[in-house]
Coordinates of C-alpha atoms and ligand atoms in Angstrom, one line a residue:
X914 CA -16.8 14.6 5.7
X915 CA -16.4 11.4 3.9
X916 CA -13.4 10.4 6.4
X917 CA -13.8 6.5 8.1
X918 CA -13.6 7.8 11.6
X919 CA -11.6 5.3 14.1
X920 CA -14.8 3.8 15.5
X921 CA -16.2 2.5 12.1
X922 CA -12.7 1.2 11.6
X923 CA -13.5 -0.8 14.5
X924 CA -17.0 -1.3 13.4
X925 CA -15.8 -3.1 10.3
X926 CA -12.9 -4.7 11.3
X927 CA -16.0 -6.4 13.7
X928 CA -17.9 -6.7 10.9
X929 CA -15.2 -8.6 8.7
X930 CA -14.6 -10.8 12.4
X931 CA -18.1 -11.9 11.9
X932 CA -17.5 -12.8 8.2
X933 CA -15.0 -15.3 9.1
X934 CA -16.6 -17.7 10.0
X935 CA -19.7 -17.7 6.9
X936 CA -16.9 -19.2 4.9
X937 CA -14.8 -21.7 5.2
X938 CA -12.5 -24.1 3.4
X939 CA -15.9 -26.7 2.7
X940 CA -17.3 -24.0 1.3
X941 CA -14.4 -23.1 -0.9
X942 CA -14.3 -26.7 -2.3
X943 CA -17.9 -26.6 -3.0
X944 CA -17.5 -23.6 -4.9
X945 CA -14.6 -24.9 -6.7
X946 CA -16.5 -28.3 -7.6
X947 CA -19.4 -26.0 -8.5
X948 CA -17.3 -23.7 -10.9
X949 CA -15.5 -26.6 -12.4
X950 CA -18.3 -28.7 -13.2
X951 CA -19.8 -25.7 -15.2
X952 CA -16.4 -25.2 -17.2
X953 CA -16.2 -29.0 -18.1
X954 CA -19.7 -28.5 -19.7
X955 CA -18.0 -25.8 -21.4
X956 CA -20.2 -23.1 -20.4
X957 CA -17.2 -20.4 -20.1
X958 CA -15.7 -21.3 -24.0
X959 CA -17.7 -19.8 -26.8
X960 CA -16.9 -16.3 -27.8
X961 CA -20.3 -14.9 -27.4
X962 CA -20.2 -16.0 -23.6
X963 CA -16.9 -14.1 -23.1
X964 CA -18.0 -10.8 -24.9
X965 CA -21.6 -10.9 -23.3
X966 CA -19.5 -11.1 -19.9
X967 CA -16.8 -8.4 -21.0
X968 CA -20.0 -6.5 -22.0
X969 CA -21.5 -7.1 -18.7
X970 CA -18.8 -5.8 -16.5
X971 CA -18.2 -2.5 -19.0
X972 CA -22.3 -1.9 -18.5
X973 CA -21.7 -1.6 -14.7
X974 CA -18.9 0.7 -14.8
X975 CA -20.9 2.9 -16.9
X976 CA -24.2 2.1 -14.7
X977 CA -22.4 2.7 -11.5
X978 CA -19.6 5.2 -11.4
X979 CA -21.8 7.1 -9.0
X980 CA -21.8 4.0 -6.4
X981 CA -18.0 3.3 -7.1
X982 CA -16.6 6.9 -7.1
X983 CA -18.4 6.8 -3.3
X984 CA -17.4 3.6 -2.5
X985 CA -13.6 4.8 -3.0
X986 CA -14.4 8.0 -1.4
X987 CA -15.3 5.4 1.6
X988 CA -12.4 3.4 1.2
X989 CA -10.4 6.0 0.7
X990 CA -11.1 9.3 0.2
X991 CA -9.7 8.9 -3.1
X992 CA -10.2 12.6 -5.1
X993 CA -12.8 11.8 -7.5
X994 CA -10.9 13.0 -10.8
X995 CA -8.0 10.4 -9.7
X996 CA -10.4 7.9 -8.5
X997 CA -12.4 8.1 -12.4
X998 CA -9.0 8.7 -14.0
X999 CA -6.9 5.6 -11.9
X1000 CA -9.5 3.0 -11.9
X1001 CA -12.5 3.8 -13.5
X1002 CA -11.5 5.0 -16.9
X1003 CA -8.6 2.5 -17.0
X1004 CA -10.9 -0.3 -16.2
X1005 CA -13.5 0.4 -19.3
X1006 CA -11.0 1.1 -21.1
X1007 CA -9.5 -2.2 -20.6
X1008 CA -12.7 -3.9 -21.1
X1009 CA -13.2 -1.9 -24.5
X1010 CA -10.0 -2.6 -25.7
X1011 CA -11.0 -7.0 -24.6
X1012 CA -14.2 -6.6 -26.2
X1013 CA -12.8 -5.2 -29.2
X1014 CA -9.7 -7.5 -29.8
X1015 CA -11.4 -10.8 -28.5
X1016 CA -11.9 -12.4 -31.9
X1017 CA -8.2 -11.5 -32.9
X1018 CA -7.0 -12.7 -29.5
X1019 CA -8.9 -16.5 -29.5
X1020 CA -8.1 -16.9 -33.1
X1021 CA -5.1 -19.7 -33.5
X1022 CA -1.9 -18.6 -34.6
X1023 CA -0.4 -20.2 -38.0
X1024 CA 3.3 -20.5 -37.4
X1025 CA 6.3 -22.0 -39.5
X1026 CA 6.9 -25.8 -39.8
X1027 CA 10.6 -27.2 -40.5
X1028 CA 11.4 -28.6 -43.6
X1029 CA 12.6 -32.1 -42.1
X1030 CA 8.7 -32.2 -41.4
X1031 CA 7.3 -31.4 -44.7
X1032 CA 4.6 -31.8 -45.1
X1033 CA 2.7 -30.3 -42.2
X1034 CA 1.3 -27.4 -40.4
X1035 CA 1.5 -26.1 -37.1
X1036 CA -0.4 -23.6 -35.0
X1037 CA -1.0 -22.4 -31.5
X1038 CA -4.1 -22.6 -30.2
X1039 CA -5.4 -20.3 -26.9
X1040 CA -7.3 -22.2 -24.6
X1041 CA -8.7 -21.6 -21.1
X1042 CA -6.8 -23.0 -18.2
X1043 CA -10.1 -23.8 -16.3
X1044 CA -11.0 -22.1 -12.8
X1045 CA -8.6 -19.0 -11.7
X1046 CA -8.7 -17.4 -8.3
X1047 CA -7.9 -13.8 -8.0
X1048 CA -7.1 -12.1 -5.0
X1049 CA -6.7 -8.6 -5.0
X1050 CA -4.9 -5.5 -3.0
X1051 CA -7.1 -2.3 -1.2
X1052 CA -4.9 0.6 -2.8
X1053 CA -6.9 0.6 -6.4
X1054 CA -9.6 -2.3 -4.6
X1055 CA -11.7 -1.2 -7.8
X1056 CA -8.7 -1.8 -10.8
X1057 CA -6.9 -4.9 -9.1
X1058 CA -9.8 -6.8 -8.6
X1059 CA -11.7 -6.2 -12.4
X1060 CA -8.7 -5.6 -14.6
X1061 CA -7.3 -9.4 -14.0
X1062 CA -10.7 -10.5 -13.8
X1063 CA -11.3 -9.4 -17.9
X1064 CA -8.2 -11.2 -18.7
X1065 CA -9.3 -14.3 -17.4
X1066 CA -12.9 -14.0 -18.7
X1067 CA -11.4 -13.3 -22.1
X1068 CA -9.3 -16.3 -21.5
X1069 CA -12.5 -18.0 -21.3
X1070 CA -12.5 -19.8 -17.4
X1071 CA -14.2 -19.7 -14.4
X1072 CA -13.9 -16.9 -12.3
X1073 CA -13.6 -16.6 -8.1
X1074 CA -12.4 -12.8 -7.3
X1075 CA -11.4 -12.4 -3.7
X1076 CA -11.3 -8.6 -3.1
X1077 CA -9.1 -6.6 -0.5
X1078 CA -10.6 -6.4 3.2
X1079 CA -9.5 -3.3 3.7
X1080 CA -11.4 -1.8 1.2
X1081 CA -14.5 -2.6 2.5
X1082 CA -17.0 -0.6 0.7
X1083 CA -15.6 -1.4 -2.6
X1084 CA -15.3 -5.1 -1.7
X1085 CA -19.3 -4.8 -1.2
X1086 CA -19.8 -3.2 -3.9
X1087 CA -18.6 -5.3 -6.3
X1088 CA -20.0 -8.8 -4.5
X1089 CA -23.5 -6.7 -4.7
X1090 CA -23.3 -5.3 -7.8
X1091 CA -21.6 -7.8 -10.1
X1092 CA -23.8 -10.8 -9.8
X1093 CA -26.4 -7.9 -11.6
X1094 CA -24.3 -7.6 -14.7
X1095 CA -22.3 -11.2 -15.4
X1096 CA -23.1 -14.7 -15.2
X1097 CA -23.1 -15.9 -11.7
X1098 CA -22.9 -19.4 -12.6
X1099 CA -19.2 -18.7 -13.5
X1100 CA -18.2 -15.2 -11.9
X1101 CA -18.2 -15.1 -7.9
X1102 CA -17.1 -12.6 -5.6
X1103 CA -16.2 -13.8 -2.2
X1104 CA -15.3 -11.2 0.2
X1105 CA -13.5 -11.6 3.5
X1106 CA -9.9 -11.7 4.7
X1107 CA -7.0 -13.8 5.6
X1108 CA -9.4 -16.7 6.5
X1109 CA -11.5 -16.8 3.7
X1110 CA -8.6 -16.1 1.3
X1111 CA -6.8 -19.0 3.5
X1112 CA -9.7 -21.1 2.5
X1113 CA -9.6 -20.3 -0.9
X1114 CA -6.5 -21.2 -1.4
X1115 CA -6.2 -24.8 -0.1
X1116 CA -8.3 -25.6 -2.9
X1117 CA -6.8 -26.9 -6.5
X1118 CA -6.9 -23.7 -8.7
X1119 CA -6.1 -23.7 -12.7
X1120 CA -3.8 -20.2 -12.0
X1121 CA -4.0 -17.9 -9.4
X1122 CA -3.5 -13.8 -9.8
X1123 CA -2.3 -12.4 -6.9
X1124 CA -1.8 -8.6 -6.1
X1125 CA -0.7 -7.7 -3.1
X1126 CA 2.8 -7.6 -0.8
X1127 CA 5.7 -10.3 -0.5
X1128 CA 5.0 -11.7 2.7
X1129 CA 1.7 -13.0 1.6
X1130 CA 2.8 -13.6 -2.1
X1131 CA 5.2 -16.1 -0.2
X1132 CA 2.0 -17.7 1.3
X1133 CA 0.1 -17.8 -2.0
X1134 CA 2.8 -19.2 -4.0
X1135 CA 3.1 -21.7 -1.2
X1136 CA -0.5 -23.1 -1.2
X1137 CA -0.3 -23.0 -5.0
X1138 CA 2.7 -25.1 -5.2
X1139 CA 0.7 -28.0 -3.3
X1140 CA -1.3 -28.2 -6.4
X1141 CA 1.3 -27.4 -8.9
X1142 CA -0.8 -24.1 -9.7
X1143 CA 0.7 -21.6 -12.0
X1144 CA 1.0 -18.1 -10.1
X1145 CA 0.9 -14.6 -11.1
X1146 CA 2.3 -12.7 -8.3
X1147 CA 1.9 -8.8 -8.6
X1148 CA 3.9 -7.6 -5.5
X1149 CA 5.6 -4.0 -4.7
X1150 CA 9.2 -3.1 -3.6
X1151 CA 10.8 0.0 -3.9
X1152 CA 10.6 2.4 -6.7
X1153 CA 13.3 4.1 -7.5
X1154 CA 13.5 8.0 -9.7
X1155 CA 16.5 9.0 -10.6
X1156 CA 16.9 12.7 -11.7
X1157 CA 19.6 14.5 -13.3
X1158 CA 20.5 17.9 -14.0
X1159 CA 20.1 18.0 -17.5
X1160 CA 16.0 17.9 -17.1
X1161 CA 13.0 20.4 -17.4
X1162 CA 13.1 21.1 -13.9
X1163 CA 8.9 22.4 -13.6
X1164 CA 8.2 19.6 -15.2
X1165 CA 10.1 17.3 -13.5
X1166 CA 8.8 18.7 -9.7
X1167 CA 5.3 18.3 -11.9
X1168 CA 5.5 14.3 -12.8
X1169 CA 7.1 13.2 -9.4
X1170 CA 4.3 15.4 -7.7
X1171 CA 1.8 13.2 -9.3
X1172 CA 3.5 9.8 -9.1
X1173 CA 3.7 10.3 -5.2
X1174 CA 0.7 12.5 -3.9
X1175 CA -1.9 12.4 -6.9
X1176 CA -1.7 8.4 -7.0
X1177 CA -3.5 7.3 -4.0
X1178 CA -0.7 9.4 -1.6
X1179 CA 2.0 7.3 -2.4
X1180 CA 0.0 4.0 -1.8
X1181 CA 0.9 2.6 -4.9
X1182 CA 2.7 -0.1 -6.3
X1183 CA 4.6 2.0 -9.1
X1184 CA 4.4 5.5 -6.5
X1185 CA 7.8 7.1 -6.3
X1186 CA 9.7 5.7 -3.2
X1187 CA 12.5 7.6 -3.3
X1188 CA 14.8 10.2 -5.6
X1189 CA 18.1 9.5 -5.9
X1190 CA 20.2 12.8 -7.5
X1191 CA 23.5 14.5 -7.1
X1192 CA 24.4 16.6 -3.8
X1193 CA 24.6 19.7 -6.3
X1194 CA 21.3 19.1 -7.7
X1195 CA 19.1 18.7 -4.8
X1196 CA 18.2 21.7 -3.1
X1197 CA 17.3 22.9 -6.6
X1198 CA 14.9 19.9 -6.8
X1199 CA 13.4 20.2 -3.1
X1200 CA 12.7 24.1 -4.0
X1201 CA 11.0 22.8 -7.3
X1202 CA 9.1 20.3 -5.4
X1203 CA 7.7 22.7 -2.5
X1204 CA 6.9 25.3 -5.1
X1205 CA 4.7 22.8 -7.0
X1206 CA 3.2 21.2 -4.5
X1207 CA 2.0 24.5 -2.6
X1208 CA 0.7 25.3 -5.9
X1209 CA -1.3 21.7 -6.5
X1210 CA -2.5 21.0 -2.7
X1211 CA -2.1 24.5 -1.0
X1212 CA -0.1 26.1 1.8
X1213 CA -1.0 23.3 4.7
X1214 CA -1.5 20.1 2.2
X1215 CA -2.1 17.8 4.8
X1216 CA -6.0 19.1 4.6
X1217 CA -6.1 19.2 0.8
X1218 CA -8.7 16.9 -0.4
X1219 CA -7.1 16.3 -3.1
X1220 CA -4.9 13.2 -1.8
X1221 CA -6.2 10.1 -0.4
X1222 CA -5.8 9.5 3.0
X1223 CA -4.5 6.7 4.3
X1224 CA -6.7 3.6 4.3
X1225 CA -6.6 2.8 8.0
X1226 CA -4.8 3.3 11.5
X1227 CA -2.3 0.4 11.3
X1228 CA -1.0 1.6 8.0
X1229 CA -0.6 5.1 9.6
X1230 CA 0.7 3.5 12.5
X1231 CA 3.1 1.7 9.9
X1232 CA 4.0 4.9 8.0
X1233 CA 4.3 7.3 11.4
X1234 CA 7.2 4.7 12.8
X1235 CA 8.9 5.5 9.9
X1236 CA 8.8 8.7 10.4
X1237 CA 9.6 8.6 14.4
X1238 CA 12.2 6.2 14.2
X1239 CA 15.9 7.8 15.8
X1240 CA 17.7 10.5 14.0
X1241 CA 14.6 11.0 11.0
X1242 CA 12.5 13.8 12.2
X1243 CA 15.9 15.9 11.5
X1244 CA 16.0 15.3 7.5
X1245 CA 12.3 16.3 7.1
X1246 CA 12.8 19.0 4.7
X1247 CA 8.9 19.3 3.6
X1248 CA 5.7 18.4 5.8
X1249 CA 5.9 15.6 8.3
X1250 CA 2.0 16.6 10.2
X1251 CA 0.4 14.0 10.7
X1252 CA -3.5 13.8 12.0
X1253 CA -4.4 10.2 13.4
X1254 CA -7.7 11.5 13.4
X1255 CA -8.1 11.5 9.4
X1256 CA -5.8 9.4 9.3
X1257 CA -4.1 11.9 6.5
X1258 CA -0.3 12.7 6.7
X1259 CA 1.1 15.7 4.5
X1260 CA 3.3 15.1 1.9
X1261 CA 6.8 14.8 3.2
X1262 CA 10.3 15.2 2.2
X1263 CA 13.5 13.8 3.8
X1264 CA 17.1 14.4 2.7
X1265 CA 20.1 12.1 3.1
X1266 CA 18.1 9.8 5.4
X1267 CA 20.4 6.6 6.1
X1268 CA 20.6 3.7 4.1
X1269 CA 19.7 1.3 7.0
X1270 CA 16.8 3.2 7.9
X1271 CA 13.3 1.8 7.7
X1272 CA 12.4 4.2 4.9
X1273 CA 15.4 2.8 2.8
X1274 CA 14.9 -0.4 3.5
X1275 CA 11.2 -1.1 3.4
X1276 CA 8.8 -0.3 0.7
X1277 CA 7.1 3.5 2.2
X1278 CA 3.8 2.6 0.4
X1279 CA 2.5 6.1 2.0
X1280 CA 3.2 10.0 1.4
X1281 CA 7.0 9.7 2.5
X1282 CA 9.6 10.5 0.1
X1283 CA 13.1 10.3 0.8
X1284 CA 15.9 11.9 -1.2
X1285 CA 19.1 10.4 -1.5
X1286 CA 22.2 12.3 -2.8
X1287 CA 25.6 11.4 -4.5
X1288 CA 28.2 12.3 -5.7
X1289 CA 28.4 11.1 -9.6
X1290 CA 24.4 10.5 -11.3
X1291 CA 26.2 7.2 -12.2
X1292 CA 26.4 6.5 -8.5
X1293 CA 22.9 5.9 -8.9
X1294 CA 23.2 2.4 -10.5
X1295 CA 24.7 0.8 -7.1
X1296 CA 22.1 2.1 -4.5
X1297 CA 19.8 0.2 -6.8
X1298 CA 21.3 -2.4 -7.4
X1299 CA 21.9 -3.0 -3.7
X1300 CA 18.2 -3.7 -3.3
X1301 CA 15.5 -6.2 -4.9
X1302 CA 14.7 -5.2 -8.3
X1303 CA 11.6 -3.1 -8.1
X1304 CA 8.3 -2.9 -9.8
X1305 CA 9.7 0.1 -11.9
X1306 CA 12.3 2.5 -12.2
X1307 CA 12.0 5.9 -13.1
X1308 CA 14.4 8.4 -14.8
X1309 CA 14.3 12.1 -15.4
X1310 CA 17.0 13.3 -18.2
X1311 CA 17.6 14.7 -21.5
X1312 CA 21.0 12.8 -21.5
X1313 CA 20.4 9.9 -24.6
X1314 CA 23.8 8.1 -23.0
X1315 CA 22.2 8.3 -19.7
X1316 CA 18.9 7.2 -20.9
X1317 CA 20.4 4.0 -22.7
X1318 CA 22.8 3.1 -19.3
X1319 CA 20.1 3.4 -17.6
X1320 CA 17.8 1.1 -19.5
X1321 CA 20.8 -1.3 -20.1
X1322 CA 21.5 -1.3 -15.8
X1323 CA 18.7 -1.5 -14.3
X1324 CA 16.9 -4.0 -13.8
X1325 CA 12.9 -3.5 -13.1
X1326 CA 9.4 -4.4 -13.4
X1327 CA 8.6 -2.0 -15.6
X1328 CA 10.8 1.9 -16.5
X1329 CA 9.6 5.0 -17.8
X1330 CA 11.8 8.0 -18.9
X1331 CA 11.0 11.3 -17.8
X1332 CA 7.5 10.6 -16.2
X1333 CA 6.3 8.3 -13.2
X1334 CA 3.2 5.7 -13.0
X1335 CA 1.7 6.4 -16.6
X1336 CA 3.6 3.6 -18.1
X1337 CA 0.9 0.9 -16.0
X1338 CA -1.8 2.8 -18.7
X1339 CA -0.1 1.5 -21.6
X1340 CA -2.2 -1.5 -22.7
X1341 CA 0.5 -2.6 -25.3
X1342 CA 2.9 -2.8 -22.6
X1343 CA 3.2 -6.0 -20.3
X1344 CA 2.5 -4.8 -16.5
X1345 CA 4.3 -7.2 -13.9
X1346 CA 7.3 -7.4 -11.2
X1347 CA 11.0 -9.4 -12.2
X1348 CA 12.0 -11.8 -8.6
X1349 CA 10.9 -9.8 -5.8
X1350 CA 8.8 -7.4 -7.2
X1351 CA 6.4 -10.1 -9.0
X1352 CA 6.4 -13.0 -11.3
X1353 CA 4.2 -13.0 -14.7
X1354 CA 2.2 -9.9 -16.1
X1355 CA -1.0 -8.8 -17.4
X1356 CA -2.9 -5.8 -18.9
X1357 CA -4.0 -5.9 -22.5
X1358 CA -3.7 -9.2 -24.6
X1359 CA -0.8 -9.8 -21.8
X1360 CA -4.0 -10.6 -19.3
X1361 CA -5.4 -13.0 -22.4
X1362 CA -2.6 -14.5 -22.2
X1363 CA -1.8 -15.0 -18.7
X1364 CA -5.1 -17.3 -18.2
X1365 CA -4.6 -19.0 -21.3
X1366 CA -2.8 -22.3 -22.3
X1367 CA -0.7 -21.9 -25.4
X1368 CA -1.8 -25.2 -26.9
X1369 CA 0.3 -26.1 -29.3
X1370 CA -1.2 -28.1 -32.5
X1371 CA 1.0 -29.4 -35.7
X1372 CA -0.7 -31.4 -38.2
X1373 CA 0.5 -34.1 -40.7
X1374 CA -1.0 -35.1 -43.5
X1375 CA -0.9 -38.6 -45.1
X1376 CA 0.7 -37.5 -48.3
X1377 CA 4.7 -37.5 -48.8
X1378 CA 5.3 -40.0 -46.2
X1379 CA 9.0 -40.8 -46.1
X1380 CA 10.5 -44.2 -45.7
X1381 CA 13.5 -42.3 -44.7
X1382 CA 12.5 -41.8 -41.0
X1383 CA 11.3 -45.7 -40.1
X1384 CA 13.6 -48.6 -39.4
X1385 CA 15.6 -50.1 -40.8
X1386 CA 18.2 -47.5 -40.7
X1387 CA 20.9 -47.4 -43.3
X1388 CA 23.7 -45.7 -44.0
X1389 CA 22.0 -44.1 -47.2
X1390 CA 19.2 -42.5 -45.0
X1391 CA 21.7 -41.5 -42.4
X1392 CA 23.3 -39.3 -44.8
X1393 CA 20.6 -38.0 -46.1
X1394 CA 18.6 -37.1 -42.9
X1395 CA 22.3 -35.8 -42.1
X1396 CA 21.7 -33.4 -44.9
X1397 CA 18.3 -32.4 -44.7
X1398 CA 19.0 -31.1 -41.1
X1399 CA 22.2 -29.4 -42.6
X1400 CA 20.3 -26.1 -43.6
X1401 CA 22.2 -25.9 -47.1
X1402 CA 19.4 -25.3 -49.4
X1403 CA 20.8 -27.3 -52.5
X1404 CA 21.8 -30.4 -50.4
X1405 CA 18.9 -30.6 -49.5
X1406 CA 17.0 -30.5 -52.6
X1407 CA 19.7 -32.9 -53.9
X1408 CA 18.8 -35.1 -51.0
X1409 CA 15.1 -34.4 -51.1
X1410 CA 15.3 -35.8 -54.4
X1411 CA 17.0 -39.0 -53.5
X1412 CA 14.9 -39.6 -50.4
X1413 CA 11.6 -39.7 -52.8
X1414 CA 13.5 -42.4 -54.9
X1415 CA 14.6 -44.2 -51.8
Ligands
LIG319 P1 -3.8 -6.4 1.3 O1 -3.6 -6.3 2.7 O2 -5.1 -5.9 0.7 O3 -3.6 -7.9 0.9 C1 -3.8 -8.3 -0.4 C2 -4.7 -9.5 -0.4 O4 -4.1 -10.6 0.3 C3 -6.0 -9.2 0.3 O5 -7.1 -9.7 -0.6 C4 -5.9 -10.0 1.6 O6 -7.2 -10.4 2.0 C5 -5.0 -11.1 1.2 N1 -4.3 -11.6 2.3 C6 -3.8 -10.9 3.4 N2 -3.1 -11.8 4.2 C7 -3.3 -13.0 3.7 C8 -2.9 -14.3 4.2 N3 -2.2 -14.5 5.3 N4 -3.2 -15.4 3.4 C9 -3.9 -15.2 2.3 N5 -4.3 -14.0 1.8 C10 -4.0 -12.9 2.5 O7 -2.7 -5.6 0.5 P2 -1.3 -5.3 0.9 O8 -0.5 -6.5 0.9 O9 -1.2 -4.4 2.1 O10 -0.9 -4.4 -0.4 C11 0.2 -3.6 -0.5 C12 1.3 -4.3 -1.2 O11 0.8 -4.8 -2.5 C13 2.4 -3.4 -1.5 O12 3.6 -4.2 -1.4 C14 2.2 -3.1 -3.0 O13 3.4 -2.7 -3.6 C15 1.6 -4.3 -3.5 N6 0.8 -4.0 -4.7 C16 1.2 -4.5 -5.9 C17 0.4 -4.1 -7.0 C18 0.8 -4.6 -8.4 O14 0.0 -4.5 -9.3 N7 2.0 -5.1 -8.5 C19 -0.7 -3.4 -6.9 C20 -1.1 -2.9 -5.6 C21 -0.3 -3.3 -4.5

């Protein structure tokens, strides 16, 4: 059994209680210093640096998926097909896809020039901010910590990655293992917790990536403002699916299934939080739902291995109050075991739970799912709108009207039509939260561009210079600059003609 048992929960919460104190907010600055002397001497810049690095990190995955797929087994329990499929295959992918389009990406971009500035030229030019922090969440400790950290190697700074405590293994992992495979001098790891990530972030950073929930996104965006340091804040909330009638009903039960139970048991930023669908349609849905489930993680699922369990008592603490608090325990209409001991909790289904309840009004984060019913679909767009705007929103429907009111209403993160969670694989799309849910995005050429400066650069040349635009103004210039800005093509010939006599 690959299951932390309570006592090494204890034995590395002890563990990380010892780290504290090896380092502190000296040591951060230090560090800092360290890294920013070496990207002043420009050491992060050149192409070849970037792609040897991106090369580096793509190596290890390869290298090590044995040592990773355990170390989120550890963490975890993660099944190893989702644990290759979620994080490691996204990950080298990502890196491919870096490696690949890096040249593209760093090359300046030619844009247009007005013609009251002819002649000239203009372009916008990528460059690194400088030294970025990232600090990143335990649900995919393997994803969140390397994905953002190839979007600001591409971007060409300094690296510090702060992984997730409470995915301790992994967090080792990668402090061992990627000092093997990039250059140190500008790549660190430092592991630890709220201290260490409290001394980390006193210090003057060039951008900071954070993943993780609201509460501490408030603290991070707090220390950064102190520097004035640009923040991308990848944060949670609650995701809602909406599903008609009008849908492939297998199918449907099928997708939710997996973007609930098969993606780290709920604990996931774009897992479904909760269905919202019509009174009419909903036992219909919840008999769709229990026959695919039996059929993915057998009759008892709470022993299937193939869902994570939950990463540690206080989050199944966290998730059991929800489940315990007054009046719930009568709207379970699927699951609701739970076993502290393996800290697993089956998947579980609630009906018509209330609105002010804990599981409507906090982000579940665990194998929970509540249905709400209404009335009218359209009913729909007001429960959502009643709460923050969430990572992503997901709709089930072959109605095109519905699809486009839907798209046009809601307001999210990110959406996907008639599917959950595989829109975050789409490396042409940018993945981030809108207000509550997150600020900023990344994946792709988004993460190039998120630790990059668009500089922008117009050039003039010393031919064509105009007496037209210098002191002393006269009313012959007036009219003509009054022209030129006009837009009408033959004015401005007309005038373009005069201003070379004048
Ligand atoms: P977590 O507990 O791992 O915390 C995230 C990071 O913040 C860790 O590295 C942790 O050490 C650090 N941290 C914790 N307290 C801190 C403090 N007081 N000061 C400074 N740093 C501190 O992760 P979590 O918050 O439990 O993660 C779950 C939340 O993250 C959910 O809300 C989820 O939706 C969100 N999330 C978002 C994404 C995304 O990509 N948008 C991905 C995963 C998780």
């Amino acid at each position: 059994m690959l299951f932390q048992s309570k006592s090494s929960s204890a034995a590395l919460s002890s563990m990380a209680e010892e780290r504290k104190i090896s380092f502190d907010a000296d040591d951060a600055a230090l560090l800092v210093e360290e890294l920013r002397g070496r990207f002043n001497l420009g050491r992060t810049k050149s192409y070849e640096w970037r792609v040897t690095q991106l090369k580096g990190i793509s190596k290890m995955i390869d290298e090590r998926e044995k040592e990773i797929l355990e170390a989120l087994q550890k963490d975890l329990s993660k099944p190893e097909i989702e644990a290759f499929l979620t994080e490691i295959n996204l990950l080298s992918s990502s890196c491919k896809l870096a490696i690949k389009e890096l040249k593209h990406w760093m090359m300046p971009k030619k844009v247009k020039t007005p013609l009251l500035t002819f002649p000239s030229s203009a372009e916008i030019v990528s460059e690194p901010l400088g030294v970025v922090l990232i600090i990143s969440a335990w649900n995919f400790p393997l994803l969140l910590s390397l994905d953002p950290v190839i979007g600001a190697i591409a971007a060409g700074n300094a690296v510090v990655l702060k992984p997730s405590e409470l995915a301790p293994a992994t967090s080792s992992l990668l402090s061992n293992l990627l000092p093997k495979y990039v250059d140190n001098a500008a790549i660190r790891v430092i592991e630890g917790g709220v201290s260490e990530a409290s001394a980390l972030l006193v210090q003057k950073w060039d951008k900071i990536l954070y993943t993780g929930g609201r509460q501490v996104g408030k603290i991070v965006m707090a220390a950064a403002t102190e520097h004035l340091t640009p923040v991308v804040l990848e944060l949670g909330g609650k995701c809602p699916t909406v599903v008609d009638s009008n849908v492939d009903l297998r199918v449907t039960a099928r997708r939710i299934i997996t973007g609930k139970w098969a993606c780290n048991n709920g604990q996931a930023c774009i897992g479904v939080d909760y269905i919202i669908t019509t009174k009419d349609f909903a036992p219909k849905l919840i008999d769709a739902l229990r026959r695919e489930i039996e059929k993915f993680f057998g009759k008892d699922p709470i022993v299937s291995k193939d869902t994570s369990r939950i990463v540690n008592l206080s989050h199944f603490t966290r998730l059991t109050k929800l489940l315990n608090e007054d009046g719930i325990s009568s709207k379970i209409v699927l699951g609701g075991q739970t076993d502290e001991n393996n800290l697993k909790i089956a998947p579980t289904i609630l009906l018509d739970v209330p609105e002010d309840s804990l599981l409507m009004t906090e982000e579940i984060f665990g194998p929970l799912l509540p249905i709400i019913t209404v009335q009218r679909l359209e009913d729909c767009f007001n429960l959502i709108k009643s709460k923050p705007k969430p990572l992503a929103a997901y709709l089930f429907t072959k109605d095109r009207q519905l699809k486009k009111k839907f798209i046009d209403n809601v307001s999210a993160g990110g959406m996907l039509i008639n599917d959950t969670a595989l829109h975050f694989t789409v490396p042409t799309l940018p993945f981030g939260g809108v207000e509550e849910s997150g600020m900023g995005s990344y994946h792709g050429k988004f993460s190039f561009e998120a630790f990059s400066h668009k500089k922008a650069v117009f050039h003039r040349f010393f031919l064509g210079d105009q007496s037209i635009r210098y002191p002393p103004y006269t009313p012959t210039k007036t009219k003509i600059l009054k022209t030129l800005v006009s837009g009408d093509i033959f004015r401005i010939i007309r005038a373009l003609v005069r201003c070379f006599k004048a």
